[in-house]
Amino acid sequence: MSEVRVRFAPSPTGVLHLGGARTALFNYLYAKNQGGKFLLRIEDTDRERSTDESTKAIIDAMKWMGLHHDEEIVFQSKRVDAHLEALNTLIKKNAVYKCYCTAEERNTAREKAEAEGGSYIHRCDCRDATNEKELPFVWRFRMPKEGETVFDDIVQGTIVTQNLEIEDLVVARQDGSPLYNFVVVVDDAFQRVSHVIRGKDHLTNTPKQIQIYKALDLPVPRFAHLPLILGLSKRLRSAGVESYRDQGYLASGLNNYISRLGWSYGDQEIFTFDEIIEKFDLTTVNRSEGSLDLQKMEWVNQQHIQNAEGRLLAKEVVVFLEREGFSVAADDAKLLAAVETMRARAKTLVELARNLKFYFVADDALEYDEKAREKFFTSVALDRLRGMAEALTSVDEWSEENISACINDFIGAQSLKLKDVAQPSRLALVGRAAGPGLWETMVVLGKTSTIARLSLAEAI
RNA sequence: GGCCCCGUCGUCUAGCGGUUAGGACACCGGCCUUUCACGCCGGCGGCACGGGUUCGAGUCCCGUCGGGGUCACCA
C-alpha cells in the first residue's frame, strides 16, 4: 500500500479559526494514525488578500496545537512555473479552450438564467469556435457534456454529479494566471497527496478537480469532506486559535474538544493527544454538522487541567501569572505546590492564575472580599485568629498533620469547632471565602506568611 | 432558485431491523465537606413529520418540512 500523505492548505487571509484548526487537526490525526505524512501548503496566490502576518499567525497557531508538518512548506505562489507548464499540457491536449466572453455578456446571461428560475452554468460558442480572435480571452476547461463524475468520499459516501451540471470552469485568467481549482490539482499531485481532507464547502469543487486530474493524467486522490462547524456566533467564528490560547485553554484541551466535533469513540469524552491519534478513524466521522458549546469546551479543558502533569501545568500558568503582575519561575517549588491545591478549581489557565495570586502577594497587601469580611471578621473571630497565630508559632515541622493537630488543640481548649474558625481563617489567608483546604493552604503559604496573615486580619 | 449534503435530549454524540433509545456538557435535586471546587448518586429531557417495506423500524425506501453548502477571471 502506498504511503498516506495528507495536507492542510490554508489561504493566509486571516487567523486560523476553529473550523480551519479542526481541518488541520483531522488531517494531522489521520496522517499520524496511518503512519503517513502531514504536509503544509500555503495557498497564497491571491496577492490581494494574502499577508505574511497571516501566514505567520497560522503557522504559530498550528505549532501551538502541536500540529507539526512534515517536509518543507509549499508556497503556492512560488509554483507558478509548474502551474503554467500544466496549463500548457492542457492546451496541447485540447482540454481547454479560449473563451472571449466578456463580463457583461456573462452577467446578462446569468441574470436571464436566474430570472427564469434556474442556475447559471456558463455555456457559449467559444468552446466550439474554430477561428482565433484577436481579443482578450480566458482559458476554460472543456468539461465532458455527458456521463457523470462519481467519487467515493470517505465521510460523505458516494457522490454523483451529472457532468452537464459542471461548468466549463476558467482555468487561467485573462492575464494568464492560473486559478484555484486548477492549481490545487497540480499542487496536490506535486506533493503526492493521497487523501484530500478538507471542509465540506469544497464538495462541489471536487468533481471539477477530478476531471482536471483525468485530463492531466494524474492519479486521483481519495477525498474526505468534513462537516462544517455551525452555530458559531460572529465573534466566535472570527476568533482565532490564539485567542483561545489567550483565554487559557490548554492545547490538549482544545484539540480534545474540537476533535469530538464530528468524531467520537464510544462514550469516551477525554483523550490525551496521543490517544486521539491512536483511536482516530476517518470512516467514523459524522456527516452532520455540529456546533460549538463553549461550556462543554471549558469542561473538557478543565479535565485536562486536572489531568495535566504538575510541572507542565506550572509552566503553562506562569505566562498568565505574569499577566496578573506576578513573576514566578516555572520550577518554583511554591508554585508547583500551589498549583496542586488549585487545579481542581479552574476551567482555564486564566482562572488558575487568578486563583493563585493570593499565594504570591505580599502578606500586608492581601485584599479581602468585602462581603466576606463583613460576615466573618467579627471581633470574636479576629480574637480567635490571633490566638491561632500564636498557637501556630509552636509548630516546628510545618506539615498539614502538625498544623491540623495544633489548631485542633487550640479550638478544643476553647470548646470550639473547626467550623467556628475555618471561614475567618480562610478569609485571612486567601482573601476570599473560597479556596483549598486550610491545612494545605497553610503549608504552601509557609509558616511565616500564615502567622502574619492571621495576625494582620482586621475588621473595616 | 438549480445542484449537493444533513436531520437521535438545548448542545456534542452511541445506535449500524428486535434496546426500558445509552453516555457527556448544561440545568435541577441530594451526598461528601472547614468554604468553593473536584468527586459520587439521582432527576429533567430526544429519534422533525407523513407514507411505505417488514412479524417488527431511530435504524431500509419515498415524500414533506427544517438546516447547511455551493453556484467568481477568490481560495
Coordinates of N, CA, C and O in Angstrom, one line a residue, chain A residues 85-160:
Chain A
E85 N 3.2 25.3 -16.8 CA 3.5 24.1 -17.5 C 2.4 23.2 -17.7 O 2.1 22.6 -18.7
A86 N 1.7 23.0 -16.6 CA 0.5 22.1 -16.6 C -0.6 22.7 -17.5 O -1.3 22.0 -18.2
L87 N -0.7 24.0 -17.5 CA -1.7 24.7 -18.4 C -1.3 24.4 -19.9 O -2.2 24.1 -20.7
N88 N 0.0 24.4 -20.1 CA 0.4 24.1 -21.5 C 0.1 22.7 -21.9 O -0.3 22.4 -23.0
T89 N 0.2 21.8 -20.9 CA -0.2 20.4 -21.2 C -1.7 20.3 -21.6 O -2.1 19.6 -22.5
L90 N -2.5 21.0 -20.8 CA -3.9 21.1 -21.1 C -4.2 21.6 -22.5 O -5.1 21.2 -23.2
I91 N -3.4 22.7 -22.8 CA -3.6 23.3 -24.1 C -3.3 22.3 -25.3 O -4.0 22.2 -26.2
K92 N -2.2 21.7 -25.1 CA -1.7 20.7 -26.1 C -2.7 19.6 -26.3 O -2.9 19.1 -27.4
K93 N -3.3 19.2 -25.2 CA -4.3 18.1 -25.2 C -5.7 18.6 -25.7 O -6.6 17.8 -25.7
N94 N -5.8 19.9 -25.9 CA -7.1 20.5 -26.3 C -8.1 20.3 -25.2 O -9.3 20.2 -25.5
A95 N -7.7 20.2 -24.0 CA -8.6 20.1 -22.9 C -9.1 21.4 -22.4 O -10.0 21.4 -21.5
V96 N -8.6 22.5 -22.9 CA -9.1 23.8 -22.6 C -9.3 24.6 -23.9 O -8.8 24.2 -24.9
Y97 N -10.1 25.6 -23.8 CA -10.3 26.4 -25.0 C -10.3 27.9 -24.6 O -10.5 28.2 -23.5
K98 N -10.1 28.7 -25.6 CA -10.1 30.2 -25.4 C -11.6 30.7 -25.3 O -12.3 30.4 -26.2
C99 N -11.9 31.4 -24.3 CA -13.2 32.0 -24.2 C -13.1 33.5 -24.2 O -12.4 34.1 -23.4
Y100 N -13.8 34.1 -25.2 CA -13.7 35.5 -25.3 C -14.8 36.3 -24.7 O -14.9 37.5 -24.9
C101 N -15.7 35.6 -24.0 CA -16.9 36.2 -23.5 C -16.5 37.3 -22.5 O -15.6 37.1 -21.7
T102 N -17.2 38.4 -22.5 CA -16.9 39.5 -21.6 C -17.7 39.3 -20.3 O -18.7 38.6 -20.2
A103 N -17.3 40.1 -19.3 CA -18.0 40.1 -18.0 C -19.5 40.5 -18.2 O -20.4 39.9 -17.6
E104 N -19.7 41.5 -19.1 CA -21.1 41.9 -19.3 C -21.9 40.8 -19.9 O -23.1 40.6 -19.5
E105 N -21.3 40.1 -20.9 CA -22.1 39.0 -21.5 C -22.5 38.0 -20.5 O -23.6 37.4 -20.5
R106 N -21.5 37.6 -19.6 CA -21.8 36.6 -18.6 C -22.9 37.1 -17.7 O -23.8 36.3 -17.3
N107 N -22.8 38.3 -17.3 CA -23.7 38.8 -16.3 C -25.1 38.9 -16.8 O -26.1 38.5 -16.1
T108 N -25.3 39.3 -18.1 CA -26.6 39.3 -18.6 C -27.2 37.9 -18.8 O -28.3 37.6 -18.5
A109 N -26.3 37.0 -19.2 CA -26.7 35.6 -19.3 C -27.1 35.0 -17.9 O -28.1 34.3 -17.8
R110 N -26.3 35.4 -16.9 CA -26.6 34.9 -15.5 C -28.0 35.5 -15.1 O -28.8 34.7 -14.5
E111 N -28.1 36.8 -15.3 CA -29.4 37.4 -14.8 C -30.6 36.7 -15.5 O -31.6 36.5 -14.9
K112 N -30.4 36.5 -16.8 CA -31.5 35.8 -17.5 C -31.8 34.5 -16.9 O -33.0 34.1 -16.7
A113 N -30.8 33.7 -16.7 CA -31.0 32.4 -16.2 C -31.6 32.4 -14.8 O -32.5 31.6 -14.5
E114 N -31.2 33.4 -14.0 CA -31.8 33.5 -12.6 C -33.3 33.9 -12.7 O -34.1 33.5 -11.9
A115 N -33.5 34.8 -13.7 CA -34.9 35.3 -13.8 C -35.8 34.1 -14.2 O -37.0 34.1 -13.9
E116 N -35.2 33.2 -14.9 CA -36.0 32.0 -15.3 C -36.0 30.9 -14.3 O -36.6 29.8 -14.5
G117 N -35.4 31.2 -13.2 CA -35.5 30.3 -12.0 C -34.5 29.2 -12.0 O -34.6 28.3 -11.2
G118 N -33.5 29.2 -12.9 CA -32.5 28.2 -13.0 C -31.2 28.7 -12.5 O -31.1 29.8 -12.0
S119 N -30.2 27.8 -12.5 CA -28.9 28.2 -12.1 C -28.1 28.5 -13.3 O -28.4 28.0 -14.4
Y120 N -27.1 29.4 -13.2 CA -26.3 29.8 -14.3 C -25.1 28.9 -14.5 O -24.3 28.7 -13.6
I121 N -25.0 28.2 -15.6 CA -23.8 27.5 -15.9 C -23.3 28.0 -17.3 O -24.1 28.1 -18.3
H122 N -22.1 28.5 -17.2 CA -21.6 29.2 -18.4 C -21.5 28.3 -19.6 O -20.9 27.2 -19.6
R123 N -22.2 28.7 -20.7 CA -22.1 28.0 -21.9 C -22.1 29.0 -23.1 O -22.9 29.9 -23.1
C124 N -21.1 28.9 -23.9 CA -21.0 29.8 -25.0 C -20.5 29.1 -26.3 O -20.1 28.0 -26.2
D125 N -20.4 29.9 -27.3 CA -19.9 29.3 -28.6 C -18.4 29.2 -28.7 O -17.9 28.5 -29.5
C126 N -17.8 29.8 -27.7 CA -16.3 29.8 -27.8 C -15.7 28.4 -27.8 O -14.7 28.1 -28.4
R127 N -16.4 27.5 -27.1 CA -15.9 26.1 -26.9 C -15.7 25.4 -28.3 O -14.8 24.7 -28.5
D128 N -16.7 25.7 -29.2 CA -16.6 25.0 -30.5 C -16.1 25.9 -31.6 O -16.2 25.5 -32.8
A129 N -15.7 27.2 -31.3 CA -15.3 28.1 -32.3 C -14.1 27.5 -33.0 O -13.2 26.9 -32.4
T130 N -13.9 27.8 -34.3 CA -12.8 27.3 -35.0 C -11.8 28.4 -35.3 O -10.6 28.1 -35.6
N131 N -12.3 29.6 -35.3 CA -11.4 30.7 -35.7 C -10.9 31.5 -34.5 O -11.6 31.7 -33.5
E132 N -9.6 31.8 -34.5 CA -8.9 32.5 -33.4 C -9.3 34.0 -33.6 O -9.5 34.5 -34.7
K133 N -9.4 34.7 -32.4 CA -9.8 36.1 -32.5 C -8.6 36.9 -31.8 O -7.9 36.4 -30.9
E134 N -8.5 38.1 -32.2 CA -7.5 39.0 -31.6 C -8.1 39.7 -30.4 O -8.3 40.9 -30.4
L135 N -8.6 39.0 -29.5 CA -9.3 39.6 -28.3 C -8.8 39.0 -27.0 O -8.2 37.9 -27.1
P136 N -9.0 39.7 -25.9 CA -8.6 39.1 -24.7 C -9.4 37.8 -24.4 O -10.6 37.8 -24.8
F137 N -8.8 36.8 -23.8 CA -9.5 35.6 -23.5 C -9.1 34.9 -22.2 O -8.0 35.3 -21.7
V138 N -9.9 34.0 -21.7 CA -9.5 33.2 -20.6 C -9.5 31.8 -21.1 O -10.1 31.5 -22.1
W139 N -8.7 30.9 -20.4 CA -8.8 29.5 -20.7 C -9.8 28.8 -19.9 O -9.9 28.9 -18.7
R140 N -10.7 28.2 -20.6 CA -11.8 27.4 -20.0 C -11.5 25.9 -20.2 O -11.1 25.5 -21.2
F141 N -11.9 25.2 -19.1 CA -11.7 23.7 -19.2 C -12.9 23.1 -20.0 O -14.1 23.4 -19.7
R142 N -12.6 22.2 -20.9 CA -13.6 21.5 -21.7 C -14.1 20.4 -20.9 O -13.6 19.3 -20.9
M143 N -15.2 20.7 -20.1 CA -15.8 19.6 -19.3 C -16.6 18.7 -20.1 O -17.3 19.1 -21.1
P144 N -16.6 17.4 -19.8 CA -17.4 16.4 -20.6 C -18.9 16.8 -20.5 O -19.3 17.3 -19.4
K145 N -19.6 16.6 -21.6 CA -21.0 17.0 -21.5 C -21.9 15.9 -21.2 O -23.1 16.0 -21.0
E146 N -21.4 14.7 -21.3 CA -22.2 13.5 -21.0 C -21.6 12.7 -19.8 O -20.5 13.0 -19.4
G147 N -22.4 11.9 -19.3 CA -22.0 11.0 -18.2 C -22.0 11.7 -16.9 O -22.6 12.8 -16.7
E148 N -21.4 11.0 -15.9 CA -21.4 11.6 -14.6 C -20.0 11.4 -14.0 O -19.2 10.5 -14.4
T149 N -19.7 12.3 -13.0 CA -18.5 12.1 -12.2 C -18.8 11.5 -10.9 O -19.6 12.1 -10.2
V150 N -18.2 10.4 -10.6 CA -18.5 9.7 -9.3 C -17.3 9.6 -8.5 O -16.2 9.3 -9.0
F151 N -17.4 9.9 -7.2 CA -16.3 9.5 -6.3 C -16.8 9.1 -5.0 O -17.9 9.4 -4.6
D152 N -16.0 8.3 -4.3 CA -16.4 7.7 -3.1 C -15.7 8.5 -1.9 O -14.6 8.3 -1.6
D153 N -16.5 9.4 -1.3 CA -16.0 10.3 -0.3 C -15.9 9.5 1.0 O -16.9 8.8 1.4
I154 N -14.8 9.5 1.7 CA -14.6 8.7 2.9 C -15.7 9.0 4.0 O -16.2 8.2 4.7
V155 N -16.0 10.3 4.1 CA -17.1 10.6 5.1 C -18.4 10.9 4.5 O -19.4 10.5 5.1
Q156 N -18.5 11.4 3.3 CA -19.8 11.7 2.7 C -20.5 10.6 1.9 O -21.6 10.7 1.5
G157 N -19.7 9.6 1.7 CA -20.2 8.5 0.9 C -20.1 8.7 -0.6 O -19.3 9.6 -1.0
T158 N -20.8 8.0 -1.4 CA -20.7 8.2 -2.9 C -21.4 9.4 -3.3 O -22.5 9.7 -3.0
I159 N -20.6 10.2 -4.0 CA -21.1 11.5 -4.6 C -21.2 11.4 -6.1 O -20.2 11.2 -6.7
V160 N -22.4 11.6 -6.6 CA -22.6 11.5 -8.1 C -22.9 12.9 -8.6 O -23.9 13.5 -8.1

